[in-house]
Amino acid sequence: MKFGTTVWTYQWDPPYEDALRRIAGLGFRAVELIAWNREVLDTYYSPQRVLDLRALLGDLGLELSEFVSTPPGMASPDAVQRQRAVDYFKRVVDVGLALGTTIVNTVSPNPFELPMPRIMQKHLAQEWSMDFPRGLDWKRNWADYVEVTRRCCALCEAVGLRYALEPHPYRLMRNAASMSRLLDQVASPALGMNFDPSHLFPMGELSEMVVYEIGDRIFHTHFSDNDGTSNAHWRPGKGKINWQAVLRALREVGYDHVISIELEDVPGVAHQGVLSTPALDKEVTLARTYLADLCAEVGI
């Protein structure tokens, strides 16, 4: 395994070249790039820019551990919107392949593309619920999503990429059970999980148990911590996740890709319109040191 990190925590919006240099300067050997929407995918990731980014990654000694972009409409009841999502995903695959990665990532969609409550606000609410529209066909929505995922996996299979689907609270894939169900019904070797304990823990999961249940279909990781009441992304060791147990489980199931540190709720982190500061460098360095010590303890 090697340590990596996420470009968006250093620089939210493109251009990302300076952030990549900074990440390499901190001693990381892997990084994730992202396109927040179709406009960024088509404008920033132009053919020439992709060539330049790939050359820069090579010069910096950085592996692109995965390319991230989530098409809207993957769980829409509207077949036209679902087709647009597949077309968008095809573009993600093409860009990811050109950049030199072997993995693409999307976050699982909300059912029916509904605006779900933001779990980060849960501790402020006296009641926590969702007023779902009446008459929704939940079985049809799941079947439509399975078909979209199957089509996306076929695009990956055709070019030798893997699809690391990321769980998220209240989404169609939010825990080990829903991931297992999707794996069974999609039946594609290209499909796996982007294992993100900070999203799984608030869904009631023991992170290490998810590793054992999903096993070799864990394709990539996001490491951050929280106390299980929200999907906050703190530095590992600052919340309640047992990282030694997680690392031991990953070793036992044979995971040997990147430990990608994703700290979105720490001092100095970048947000949309907000630049990161050296305080972020300190946080990620502390996280890497903490995790490296645990890796040594469990024999990684």
mmCIF file of C-alpha atoms in Angstrom, residues 30-233:
data_model
loop_
_atom_site.group_PDB
_atom_site.id
_atom_site.type_symbol
_atom_site.label_atom_id
_atom_site.label_comp_id
_atom_site.label_asym_id
_atom_site.label_seq_id
_atom_site.Cartn_x
_atom_site.Cartn_y
_atom_site.Cartn_z
ATOM 1 C CA ALA A 30 -0.632 9.109 -5.051
ATOM 2 C CA VAL A 31 -3.410 11.620 -5.626
ATOM 3 C CA GLU A 32 -7.018 11.817 -6.814
ATOM 4 C CA LEU A 33 -8.270 14.314 -9.376
ATOM 5 C CA ILE A 34 -11.891 15.414 -9.687
ATOM 6 C CA ALA A 35 -14.376 17.049 -12.032
ATOM 7 C CA TRP A 36 -17.232 18.559 -10.066
ATOM 8 C CA ASN A 37 -19.566 18.780 -13.061
ATOM 9 C CA ARG A 38 -19.794 18.285 -16.815
ATOM 10 C CA GLU A 39 -18.557 21.805 -17.555
ATOM 11 C CA VAL A 40 -15.309 21.178 -15.652
ATOM 12 C CA LEU A 41 -15.019 17.756 -17.260
ATOM 13 C CA ASP A 42 -15.271 19.209 -20.756
ATOM 14 C CA THR A 43 -13.400 22.500 -20.321
ATOM 15 C CA TYR A 44 -10.620 21.973 -17.776
ATOM 16 C CA TYR A 45 -9.930 18.385 -18.847
ATOM 17 C CA SER A 46 -9.341 19.257 -22.479
ATOM 18 C CA PRO A 47 -7.182 16.868 -24.531
ATOM 19 C CA GLN A 48 -4.114 19.108 -24.189
ATOM 20 C CA ARG A 49 -4.659 19.696 -20.465
ATOM 21 C CA VAL A 50 -5.004 15.949 -19.901
ATOM 22 C CA LEU A 51 -1.673 15.370 -21.640
ATOM 23 C CA ASP A 52 -0.057 18.111 -19.568
ATOM 24 C CA LEU A 53 -1.513 16.788 -16.312
ATOM 25 C CA ARG A 54 -0.383 13.255 -17.059
ATOM 26 C CA ALA A 55 3.129 14.521 -17.773
ATOM 27 C CA LEU A 56 3.126 16.564 -14.568
ATOM 28 C CA LEU A 57 1.985 13.581 -12.515
ATOM 29 C CA GLY A 58 4.821 11.555 -13.999
ATOM 30 C CA ASP A 59 7.391 14.272 -13.329
ATOM 31 C CA LEU A 60 6.205 14.542 -9.708
ATOM 32 C CA GLY A 61 6.210 10.782 -9.150
ATOM 33 C CA LEU A 62 2.478 10.783 -8.395
ATOM 34 C CA GLU A 63 0.155 7.903 -9.237
ATOM 35 C CA LEU A 64 -3.379 8.953 -10.127
ATOM 36 C CA SER A 65 -5.131 6.515 -7.814
ATOM 37 C CA GLU A 66 -8.600 7.329 -9.173
ATOM 38 C CA PHE A 67 -10.488 9.944 -11.170
ATOM 39 C CA VAL A 68 -13.665 11.237 -9.523
ATOM 40 C CA SER A 69 -16.806 12.695 -11.090
ATOM 41 C CA THR A 70 -20.462 11.966 -10.365
ATOM 42 C CA PRO A 71 -23.026 12.318 -13.161
ATOM 43 C CA PRO A 72 -26.386 13.724 -12.091
ATOM 44 C CA GLY A 73 -29.408 11.647 -13.009
ATOM 45 C CA MET A 74 -28.102 8.125 -12.412
ATOM 46 C CA ALA A 75 -31.214 7.327 -10.323
ATOM 47 C CA SER A 76 -33.655 9.626 -12.071
ATOM 48 C CA PRO A 77 -37.136 8.266 -12.873
ATOM 49 C CA ASP A 78 -36.691 9.956 -16.271
ATOM 50 C CA ALA A 79 -35.080 7.664 -18.844
ATOM 51 C CA VAL A 80 -33.692 10.671 -20.747
ATOM 52 C CA GLN A 81 -31.875 11.887 -17.627
ATOM 53 C CA ARG A 82 -30.493 8.409 -17.008
ATOM 54 C CA GLN A 83 -29.163 8.264 -20.574
ATOM 55 C CA ARG A 84 -27.471 11.633 -20.070
ATOM 56 C CA ALA A 85 -25.865 10.239 -16.915
ATOM 57 C CA VAL A 86 -24.471 7.269 -18.837
ATOM 58 C CA ASP A 87 -23.158 9.607 -21.551
ATOM 59 C CA TYR A 88 -21.495 11.718 -18.834
ATOM 60 C CA PHE A 89 -19.996 8.571 -17.293
ATOM 61 C CA LYS A 90 -18.567 7.622 -20.697
ATOM 62 C CA ARG A 91 -16.737 10.950 -20.713
ATOM 63 C CA VAL A 92 -15.443 10.254 -17.173
ATOM 64 C CA VAL A 93 -14.091 6.912 -18.367
ATOM 65 C CA ASP A 94 -12.414 8.499 -21.384
ATOM 66 C CA VAL A 95 -10.755 11.236 -19.311
ATOM 67 C CA GLY A 96 -9.705 8.851 -16.561
ATOM 68 C CA LEU A 97 -8.153 6.492 -19.075
ATOM 69 C CA ALA A 98 -6.305 9.339 -20.802
ATOM 70 C CA LEU A 99 -5.003 10.609 -17.458
ATOM 71 C CA GLY A 100 -3.542 7.181 -16.744
ATOM 72 C CA THR A 101 -5.673 5.943 -13.869
ATOM 73 C CA THR A 102 -7.111 2.448 -13.549
ATOM 74 C CA ILE A 103 -10.111 3.465 -11.396
ATOM 75 C CA VAL A 104 -13.003 5.886 -11.757
ATOM 76 C CA ASN A 105 -15.220 6.925 -8.863
ATOM 77 C CA THR A 106 -18.736 8.250 -8.506
ATOM 78 C CA VAL A 107 -20.722 8.811 -5.332
ATOM 79 C CA SER A 108 -23.910 6.768 -5.212
ATOM 80 C CA PRO A 109 -27.019 8.821 -6.079
ATOM 81 C CA ASN A 110 -29.985 9.708 -3.921
ATOM 82 C CA PRO A 111 -33.123 7.659 -4.644
ATOM 83 C CA PHE A 112 -35.143 9.370 -7.356
ATOM 84 C CA GLU A 113 -32.456 12.133 -7.291
ATOM 85 C CA LEU A 114 -34.356 13.637 -4.349
ATOM 86 C CA PRO A 115 -32.667 16.332 -2.214
ATOM 87 C CA MET A 116 -32.013 14.431 1.003
ATOM 88 C CA PRO A 117 -31.303 16.103 4.369
ATOM 89 C CA ARG A 118 -27.643 16.936 4.961
ATOM 90 C CA ILE A 119 -26.436 14.670 7.740
ATOM 91 C CA MET A 120 -23.932 17.326 8.853
ATOM 92 C CA GLN A 121 -26.936 19.287 10.162
ATOM 93 C CA LYS A 122 -28.390 16.351 12.114
ATOM 94 C CA HIS A 123 -27.142 17.471 15.526
ATOM 95 C CA LEU A 124 -28.954 20.825 15.101
ATOM 96 C CA ALA A 125 -32.360 19.347 14.322
ATOM 97 C CA GLN A 126 -35.007 18.438 16.894
ATOM 98 C CA GLU A 127 -36.549 16.014 14.391
ATOM 99 C CA TRP A 128 -34.650 14.190 11.663
ATOM 100 C CA SER A 129 -36.697 12.809 8.799
ATOM 101 C CA MET A 130 -37.545 13.137 5.122
ATOM 102 C CA ASP A 131 -40.995 13.939 3.730
ATOM 103 C CA PHE A 132 -41.020 11.628 0.717
ATOM 104 C CA PRO A 133 -43.493 12.279 -2.085
ATOM 105 C CA ARG A 134 -46.344 9.778 -2.111
ATOM 106 C CA GLY A 135 -46.665 7.159 -4.817
ATOM 107 C CA LEU A 136 -42.974 6.624 -5.552
ATOM 108 C CA ASP A 137 -42.127 3.296 -7.162
ATOM 109 C CA TRP A 138 -39.138 2.233 -5.096
ATOM 110 C CA LYS A 139 -38.672 -1.146 -6.771
ATOM 111 C CA ARG A 140 -38.660 0.481 -10.206
ATOM 112 C CA ASN A 141 -36.170 3.123 -9.078
ATOM 113 C CA TRP A 142 -33.778 0.478 -7.772
ATOM 114 C CA ALA A 143 -34.122 -1.562 -10.980
ATOM 115 C CA ASP A 144 -33.435 1.538 -13.087
ATOM 116 C CA TYR A 145 -30.342 2.294 -11.022
ATOM 117 C CA VAL A 146 -29.084 -1.286 -11.369
ATOM 118 C CA GLU A 147 -29.447 -1.001 -15.139
ATOM 119 C CA VAL A 148 -27.574 2.328 -15.259
ATOM 120 C CA THR A 149 -24.789 0.862 -13.101
ATOM 121 C CA ARG A 150 -24.622 -2.193 -15.334
ATOM 122 C CA ARG A 151 -24.212 0.040 -18.396
ATOM 123 C CA CYS A 152 -21.505 2.094 -16.672
ATOM 124 C CA CYS A 153 -19.656 -1.071 -15.715
ATOM 125 C CA ALA A 154 -19.779 -2.252 -19.314
ATOM 126 C CA LEU A 155 -18.040 0.965 -20.343
ATOM 127 C CA CYS A 156 -15.315 0.264 -17.785
ATOM 128 C CA GLU A 157 -14.961 -3.378 -18.800
ATOM 129 C CA ALA A 158 -14.490 -2.362 -22.436
ATOM 130 C CA VAL A 159 -11.320 -0.379 -21.626
ATOM 131 C CA GLY A 160 -10.014 -2.260 -18.588
ATOM 132 C CA LEU A 161 -10.952 0.261 -15.883
ATOM 133 C CA ARG A 162 -12.544 -0.455 -12.518
ATOM 134 C CA TYR A 163 -15.484 1.449 -11.054
ATOM 135 C CA ALA A 164 -15.140 2.288 -7.346
ATOM 136 C CA LEU A 165 -18.593 3.299 -6.158
ATOM 137 C CA GLU A 166 -18.602 5.476 -3.057
ATOM 138 C CA PRO A 167 -21.193 4.999 -0.279
ATOM 139 C CA HIS A 168 -22.848 8.021 1.242
ATOM 140 C CA PRO A 169 -25.526 8.484 3.919
ATOM 141 C CA TYR A 170 -29.073 8.074 2.590
ATOM 142 C CA ARG A 171 -27.964 7.153 -0.930
ATOM 143 C CA LEU A 172 -28.951 4.038 -2.844
ATOM 144 C CA MET A 173 -25.597 2.554 -1.855
ATOM 145 C CA ARG A 174 -24.896 3.526 1.738
ATOM 146 C CA ASN A 175 -23.646 0.400 3.544
ATOM 147 C CA ALA A 176 -22.300 -3.123 3.076
ATOM 148 C CA ALA A 177 -25.759 -4.611 2.522
ATOM 149 C CA SER A 178 -26.692 -2.273 -0.322
ATOM 150 C CA MET A 179 -23.244 -2.699 -1.887
ATOM 151 C CA SER A 180 -23.586 -6.493 -1.734
ATOM 152 C CA ARG A 181 -27.047 -6.290 -3.261
ATOM 153 C CA LEU A 182 -25.750 -4.119 -6.103
ATOM 154 C CA LEU A 183 -22.777 -6.398 -6.719
ATOM 155 C CA ASP A 184 -25.083 -9.397 -6.985
ATOM 156 C CA GLN A 185 -27.542 -7.740 -9.356
ATOM 157 C CA VAL A 186 -25.091 -5.861 -11.591
ATOM 158 C CA ALA A 187 -22.780 -8.902 -11.830
ATOM 159 C CA SER A 188 -19.786 -7.090 -13.278
ATOM 160 C CA PRO A 189 -16.156 -7.658 -12.278
ATOM 161 C CA ALA A 190 -15.579 -3.944 -12.910
ATOM 162 C CA LEU A 191 -17.743 -2.897 -9.950
ATOM 163 C CA GLY A 192 -16.368 -2.393 -6.464
ATOM 164 C CA MET A 193 -16.439 0.005 -3.532
ATOM 165 C CA ASN A 194 -14.554 3.151 -2.712
ATOM 166 C CA PHE A 195 -14.334 2.272 0.995
ATOM 167 C CA ASP A 196 -15.068 5.460 2.972
ATOM 168 C CA PRO A 197 -15.517 4.823 6.721
ATOM 169 C CA SER A 198 -16.542 8.424 7.383
ATOM 170 C CA HIS A 199 -19.649 7.757 5.260
ATOM 171 C CA LEU A 200 -20.248 4.220 6.497
ATOM 172 C CA PHE A 201 -19.822 4.831 10.236
ATOM 173 C CA PRO A 202 -22.808 7.220 10.577
ATOM 174 C CA MET A 203 -24.903 4.568 8.801
ATOM 175 C CA GLY A 204 -24.304 2.272 11.778
ATOM 176 C CA GLU A 205 -21.523 0.209 10.231
ATOM 177 C CA LEU A 206 -18.397 -1.114 11.899
ATOM 178 C CA SER A 207 -15.827 -0.097 9.316
ATOM 179 C CA GLU A 208 -13.663 -3.197 9.714
ATOM 180 C CA MET A 209 -16.747 -5.415 9.313
ATOM 181 C CA VAL A 210 -17.518 -3.742 5.965
ATOM 182 C CA VAL A 211 -14.013 -4.640 4.804
ATOM 183 C CA TYR A 212 -14.544 -8.311 5.613
ATOM 184 C CA GLU A 213 -17.989 -8.336 3.969
ATOM 185 C CA ILE A 214 -16.961 -6.597 0.738
ATOM 186 C CA GLY A 215 -13.492 -8.155 0.610
ATOM 187 C CA ASP A 216 -11.659 -7.995 -2.677
ATOM 188 C CA ARG A 217 -14.319 -5.737 -4.161
ATOM 189 C CA ILE A 218 -12.834 -2.838 -2.231
ATOM 190 C CA PHE A 219 -10.991 -1.056 -5.028
ATOM 191 C CA HIS A 220 -9.999 2.232 -3.353
ATOM 192 C CA THR A 221 -10.212 3.994 0.019
ATOM 193 C CA HIS A 222 -10.924 7.369 1.603
ATOM 194 C CA PHE A 223 -9.577 7.673 5.136
ATOM 195 C CA SER A 224 -11.085 10.190 7.571
ATOM 196 C CA ASP A 225 -12.663 9.937 11.003
ATOM 197 C CA ASN A 226 -15.794 11.009 12.875
ATOM 198 C CA ASP A 227 -17.891 10.094 15.905
ATOM 199 C CA GLY A 228 -20.713 8.443 13.954
ATOM 200 C CA THR A 229 -23.221 11.275 14.384
ATOM 201 C CA SER A 230 -22.435 12.842 11.005
ATOM 202 C CA ASN A 231 -20.213 12.247 7.999
ATOM 203 C CA ALA A 232 -17.563 14.701 9.163
ATOM 204 C CA HIS A 233 -14.094 14.093 7.733
#
